[in-house]
Amino acid sequence: IPTLVRPFMCWCQETSYGWHKGSQCTIPLNCKCGKSAHCVEVTAVYMDRLEHHSLMYCECCPLALTLVAMGLFPALPICPSIAFSLSHLLFANKLFIYISPNITA
């Protein structure tokens, strides 16, 4: 999680915390470690749609970093198959902070 802070803060600055559309580009895979790169299919969950992405990753450039730079948060730390929009997660966060409690139900 600590390695995801910098890409998250860059995304926040670029998109004004999700209010504006960012570049949505992936981090280029400039791997020099000599290990083979892997391709994985990730389903991205946005507020209004689902998108399927084919992403490349290597051990020296984890997939989670690429997803956070794209404005997505992975459901699993290693080889996730689904990721949620950071805008969606920030909305849910604000919703649960400011919603009135349902104590009469």
N, CA and C of each residue as an Amber inpcrd file, in Angstrom:
protein
   315
   0.8150000  -1.1970000   0.0000000   0.0000000   0.0000000   0.0000000
   0.8640000   1.2700000   0.0000000   1.9670000   1.3380000   0.7490000
   2.7510000   2.5820000   0.7190000   3.2590000   2.9580000  -0.6680000
   3.5200000   1.9790000  -1.5220000   4.0030000   2.2970000  -2.8690000
   2.9010000   2.8810000  -3.7480000   1.6500000   2.7440000  -3.3460000
   0.5330000   3.2590000  -4.1360000   0.2160000   4.7160000  -3.8160000
   0.8280000   5.2590000  -2.7800000   0.5100000   6.6280000  -2.3630000
   0.9130000   7.6350000  -3.4330000   2.1210000   7.5090000  -3.9650000
   2.5880000   8.4790000  -4.9680000   1.7290000   8.4600000  -6.2390000
   1.4350000   7.2960000  -6.8420000   0.5540000   7.3210000  -8.0170000
  -0.8420000   7.8530000  -7.6900000  -1.3400000   7.5520000  -6.4840000
  -2.6580000   8.0570000  -6.0860000  -2.6480000   9.5780000  -5.9730000
  -1.6200000  10.1310000  -5.3570000  -1.5440000  11.5790000  -5.2120000
  -1.3670000  12.2670000  -6.5700000  -0.6200000  11.6490000  -7.4790000
  -0.4850000  12.1940000  -8.8370000  -1.8320000  12.1860000  -9.5450000
  -2.5840000  11.0990000  -9.3770000  -3.9210000  11.0130000  -9.9760000
  -4.8320000  12.0870000  -9.3860000  -4.7760000  12.2790000  -8.0730000
  -5.6020000  13.2980000  -7.4120000  -5.2820000  14.6870000  -7.9460000
  -4.0000000  14.9800000  -8.1280000  -3.6000000  16.2890000  -8.6310000
  -4.0180000  16.4650000 -10.0880000  -3.8560000  15.4280000 -10.8840000
  -4.1740000  15.5160000 -12.3110000  -5.6690000  15.6640000 -12.5600000
  -6.4900000  15.0080000 -11.7400000  -7.9330000  14.9810000 -11.9860000
  -8.7340000  15.8090000 -10.9920000  -8.0690000  16.5250000 -10.0940000
  -8.7470000  17.2680000  -9.0220000  -9.6630000  16.3380000  -8.2340000
  -9.0820000  15.2500000  -7.7660000  -9.7840000  14.2260000  -6.9800000
 -10.9600000  13.6250000  -7.7410000 -10.7860000  13.4310000  -9.0380000
 -11.7910000  12.7560000  -9.8450000 -12.8210000  13.6670000 -10.4740000
 -12.7280000  14.9740000 -10.2520000 -13.7000000  15.8940000 -10.8340000
 -13.4740000  16.0960000 -12.3270000 -12.2490000  15.9590000 -12.7790000
 -11.9290000  16.1300000 -14.1940000 -11.3510000  14.8260000 -14.7160000
 -11.5640000  14.5840000 -15.9850000 -11.0560000  13.3580000 -16.5930000
  -9.5470000  13.4660000 -16.7640000  -8.8520000  12.4460000 -16.3040000
  -7.4010000  12.4060000 -16.4430000  -7.0090000  11.8070000 -17.7750000
  -5.7400000  11.5820000 -17.9340000  -5.2350000  11.0270000 -19.1870000
  -5.5920000   9.5590000 -19.3350000  -5.8330000   8.8480000 -18.2100000
  -6.1990000   7.4330000 -18.2160000  -5.1870000   6.5820000 -18.9740000
  -3.9510000   6.9970000 -18.9900000  -2.9440000   6.2200000 -19.7040000
  -2.2130000   5.3080000 -18.7340000  -1.7200000   4.2310000 -19.2540000
  -0.9950000   3.2850000 -18.4230000   0.4610000   3.7070000 -18.3080000
   1.1100000   3.2060000 -17.2930000   2.5420000   3.4290000 -17.1430000
   3.2520000   2.5560000 -18.1750000   4.1190000   3.1180000 -18.9960000
   4.8010000   2.2810000 -19.9850000   5.6850000   1.2460000 -19.3000000
   5.7140000   0.0690000 -19.8540000   6.5040000  -1.0200000 -19.2860000
   7.9230000  -0.9210000 -19.8330000   8.7710000  -0.2080000 -19.1160000
  10.1770000  -0.0570000 -19.4870000  11.0130000  -0.9310000 -18.5710000
  10.7820000  -2.1940000 -18.6070000  11.4200000  -3.1260000 -17.6910000
  12.8050000  -3.4990000 -18.2050000  13.7620000  -3.4470000 -17.3050000
  15.1240000  -3.8380000 -17.6440000  15.5910000  -4.9990000 -16.7720000
  14.6580000  -5.6250000 -16.0500000  15.0610000  -6.6820000 -15.1220000
  15.3370000  -8.0020000 -15.8440000  14.8840000  -8.1560000 -17.0720000
  15.1470000  -9.3720000 -17.8270000  14.1240000 -10.4700000 -17.6170000
  13.1930000 -10.2600000 -16.7080000  12.1390000 -11.2500000 -16.4800000
  11.0220000 -11.0210000 -17.4770000  10.2600000 -12.0490000 -17.7260000
   9.2100000 -11.9360000 -18.7310000   8.0360000 -11.1170000 -18.2060000
   7.4500000 -10.3530000 -19.1020000   6.2710000  -9.5590000 -18.7690000
   5.0340000 -10.4320000 -18.9230000   4.0350000 -10.1300000 -18.1440000
   2.7830000 -10.8760000 -18.1740000   1.6630000  -9.9530000 -18.6430000
   0.6910000 -10.5360000 -19.3090000  -0.4850000  -9.7910000 -19.7400000
  -1.6780000 -10.3200000 -18.9540000  -2.4880000  -9.4130000 -18.4470000
  -3.6460000  -9.8140000 -17.6590000  -4.8510000  -8.9800000 -18.0980000
  -6.0110000  -9.6110000 -18.0760000  -7.2650000  -8.9280000 -18.3750000
  -7.8530000  -8.4150000 -17.0670000  -8.1440000  -7.1250000 -17.0140000
  -8.7140000  -6.5130000 -15.8180000 -10.0270000  -5.8440000 -16.2010000
 -11.0690000  -6.1150000 -15.4230000 -12.3510000  -5.4560000 -15.6080000
 -12.3880000  -4.2340000 -14.7070000 -12.6020000  -3.0750000 -15.3070000
 -12.6590000  -1.8190000 -14.5610000 -14.1150000  -1.4540000 -14.3200000
 -14.4530000  -1.1970000 -13.0620000 -15.8190000  -0.8490000 -12.6700000
 -15.8810000   0.6570000 -12.4380000 -16.6640000   1.3320000 -13.2830000
 -16.8960000   2.7640000 -13.1370000 -18.3270000   2.9690000 -12.6520000
 -18.7070000   4.1990000 -12.3860000 -20.0620000   4.4820000 -11.9040000
 -21.1190000   4.0600000 -12.9210000 -20.8220000   4.2260000 -14.1960000
 -21.8370000   4.0280000 -15.2210000 -21.5020000   2.9460000 -16.2460000
 -20.3780000   2.2700000 -16.0830000 -20.0020000   1.2900000 -17.1040000
 -18.9400000   0.3360000 -16.5720000 -18.7420000  -0.7130000 -17.3370000
 -17.6420000  -1.6500000 -17.1190000 -16.7450000  -1.5920000 -18.3430000
 -15.4490000  -1.6360000 -18.1300000 -14.4980000  -1.6690000 -19.2410000
 -13.5180000  -2.8020000 -19.0110000 -13.0730000  -3.4010000 -20.0990000
 -12.0920000  -4.4760000 -20.0200000 -10.7650000  -3.9540000 -20.5710000
  -9.7020000  -4.1360000 -19.8000000  -8.3730000  -3.6700000 -20.1880000
  -7.4130000  -4.8520000 -20.2220000  -6.5430000  -4.8730000 -21.2200000
  -5.4290000  -5.8170000 -21.2590000  -4.1860000  -5.0420000 -20.8470000
  -3.5970000  -5.4240000 -19.7220000  -2.4670000  -4.6850000 -19.1750000
  -1.2490000  -5.5780000 -19.0510000  -0.0880000  -4.9900000 -19.3050000
   1.1830000  -5.6850000 -19.1500000   1.7870000  -5.3000000 -17.8110000
   2.4220000  -6.2690000 -17.1660000   3.1150000  -5.9750000 -15.9190000
   4.2860000  -6.9250000 -15.7530000   5.1880000  -6.5380000 -14.8860000
   6.3670000  -7.3210000 -14.5650000   6.5570000  -7.2560000 -13.0540000
   7.4590000  -8.0780000 -12.5300000   7.6990000  -8.0640000 -11.0890000
   8.2820000  -6.7360000 -10.6180000   9.0320000  -6.0570000 -11.4710000
   9.6260000  -4.7800000 -11.0610000   8.6670000  -3.6040000 -11.2680000
   7.5920000  -3.7890000 -11.9990000   6.5620000  -2.7590000 -12.1940000
   5.2080000  -3.4020000 -11.9190000   4.7960000  -3.4660000 -10.6510000
   3.5730000  -4.1860000 -10.2900000   2.3250000  -3.6300000 -10.9680000
   1.3770000  -4.5070000 -11.1660000   0.1250000  -4.1420000 -11.8140000
  -0.6600000  -3.1280000 -10.9850000  -0.5720000  -3.2150000  -9.6750000
  -1.3030000  -2.2770000  -8.8160000  -0.8670000  -0.8350000  -9.0680000
   0.4220000  -0.6040000  -9.3000000   0.9040000   0.7500000  -9.5990000
   0.3150000   1.2730000 -10.9020000   0.2580000   0.4170000 -11.9000000
  -0.3100000   0.8070000 -13.1840000  -1.7830000   1.1470000 -13.0410000
  -2.5130000   0.3260000 -12.2910000  -3.9470000   0.5610000 -12.1180000
  -4.2170000   1.8660000 -11.3740000  -3.4850000   2.1250000 -10.3110000
  -3.6990000   3.3640000  -9.5520000  -3.3570000   4.5760000 -10.4120000
  -2.3200000   4.4870000 -11.2200000  -1.9800000   5.5880000 -12.1260000
  -3.0820000   5.8210000 -13.1550000  -3.8460000   4.7800000 -13.4760000
  -4.9730000   4.8980000 -14.4020000  -6.2430000   5.3860000 -13.7120000
  -6.2140000   5.5310000 -12.3900000  -7.4070000   5.9580000 -11.6630000
  -8.2600000   4.7960000 -11.2100000  -7.6480000   3.6240000 -11.0700000
  -8.3670000   2.4220000 -10.6400000  -7.6920000   1.8440000  -9.4050000
  -8.4800000   1.2170000  -8.5390000  -7.9120000   0.5690000  -7.3600000
  -8.1540000  -0.9270000  -7.4770000  -7.0950000  -1.7330000  -7.4100000
  -7.2420000  -3.1790000  -7.6070000  -7.9650000  -3.8400000  -6.4390000
  -8.7540000  -4.8660000  -6.7490000  -9.4550000  -5.6190000  -5.7100000
  -8.5110000  -6.5700000  -4.9840000  -7.4460000  -6.9910000  -5.6410000
  -6.4400000  -7.8640000  -5.0400000  -5.0660000  -7.2350000  -5.2230000
  -4.1540000  -7.4380000  -4.2810000  -2.8320000  -6.8240000  -4.4330000
  -1.9720000  -7.4660000  -5.5190000  -2.1760000  -8.7500000  -5.7810000
  -1.3750000  -9.4570000  -6.7790000  -2.2990000 -10.0350000  -7.8370000
  -2.0670000  -9.6830000  -9.0730000  -2.8140000 -10.1710000 -10.2370000
  -4.3290000 -10.0180000 -10.0750000  -4.8150000  -8.7960000  -9.9230000
  -6.2580000  -8.6010000  -9.7860000  -6.9690000  -8.7810000 -11.1190000
  -8.1970000  -9.2440000 -11.0650000  -9.0020000  -9.3650000 -12.2750000
 -10.0850000  -8.2950000 -12.3230000 -10.2490000  -7.5560000 -11.2370000
 -11.2380000  -6.4830000 -11.1850000 -10.6300000  -5.3000000 -10.4400000
 -10.9700000  -4.1070000 -10.9030000 -10.4900000  -2.8770000 -10.2680000
 -11.6240000  -1.8620000 -10.2830000 -11.6750000  -1.0430000  -9.2580000
 -12.7450000  -0.0710000  -9.1030000 -12.2120000   1.3360000  -9.3180000
 -13.0410000   2.1730000  -9.9210000 -12.6660000   3.5550000 -10.1800000
 -12.4170000   4.2800000  -8.8640000 -11.3170000   5.0320000  -8.8040000
 -11.0360000   5.8180000  -7.6060000 -12.1110000   6.8720000  -7.3830000
 -12.6840000   7.4040000  -8.4520000 -13.7840000   8.3610000  -8.3160000
 -14.9810000   7.7010000  -7.6420000 -15.2460000   6.4720000  -8.0240000
 -16.3420000   5.7010000  -7.4340000 -16.0850000   5.4630000  -5.9500000
 -14.8660000   5.0980000  -5.5930000 -14.5260000   4.8500000  -4.1980000
 -14.5570000   6.1340000  -3.3730000 -14.1050000   7.2490000  -3.9400000
 -14.1750000   8.5220000  -3.2230000 -15.6230000   8.9540000  -3.0110000
 -16.4820000   8.6950000  -3.9990000 -17.9070000   8.9980000  -3.8520000
 -18.5210000   8.1640000  -2.7340000 -18.2230000   6.8780000  -2.7090000
 -18.7510000   6.0060000  -1.6570000 -18.2430000   6.4460000  -0.2900000
 -16.9950000   6.8710000  -0.2180000 -16.4320000   7.3630000   1.0330000
 -17.2080000   8.5790000   1.5280000 -17.4050000   9.5590000   0.6610000
 -18.1430000  10.7660000   1.0440000 -19.5910000  10.4390000   1.3880000
 -20.1860000   9.5210000   0.6580000 -21.5730000   9.1400000   0.9160000
 -21.7290000   8.5740000   2.3240000 -20.8570000   7.6710000   2.7050000
 -20.9720000   7.0510000   4.0180000 -20.5550000   7.9850000   5.1470000
 -19.7550000   8.9950000   4.8510000 -19.3950000   9.9700000   5.8820000
 -20.5580000  10.9200000   6.1600000 -21.2330000  11.3840000   5.1110000
 -22.2370000  12.4340000   5.2640000 -23.6780000  11.9490000   5.2630000
 -23.9340000  10.6800000   5.0470000 -25.3070000  10.1860000   5.0340000
 -25.8310000  10.1330000   6.4680000 -27.1000000  10.4170000   6.6110000
 -27.6710000  10.3480000   7.9600000 -27.8850000   8.8830000   8.3350000
 -27.6440000   8.5380000   9.5790000 -27.8010000   7.1400000   9.9820000
 -29.2700000   6.7270000  10.0020000 -29.5040000   5.5210000   9.5890000
 -30.8640000   4.9890000   9.5690000 -31.0910000   4.2470000  10.8860000
 -31.5450000   4.9670000  11.8880000 -31.7560000   4.3410000  13.1960000
 -33.2190000   4.0120000  13.4480000 -34.0820000   4.3240000  12.4700000
 -35.5070000   4.0570000  12.6610000 -35.9690000   2.7920000  11.9630000
 -35.1280000   2.1720000  11.1860000 -35.5440000   0.9840000  10.4260000
 -35.5440000  -0.2590000  11.2830000
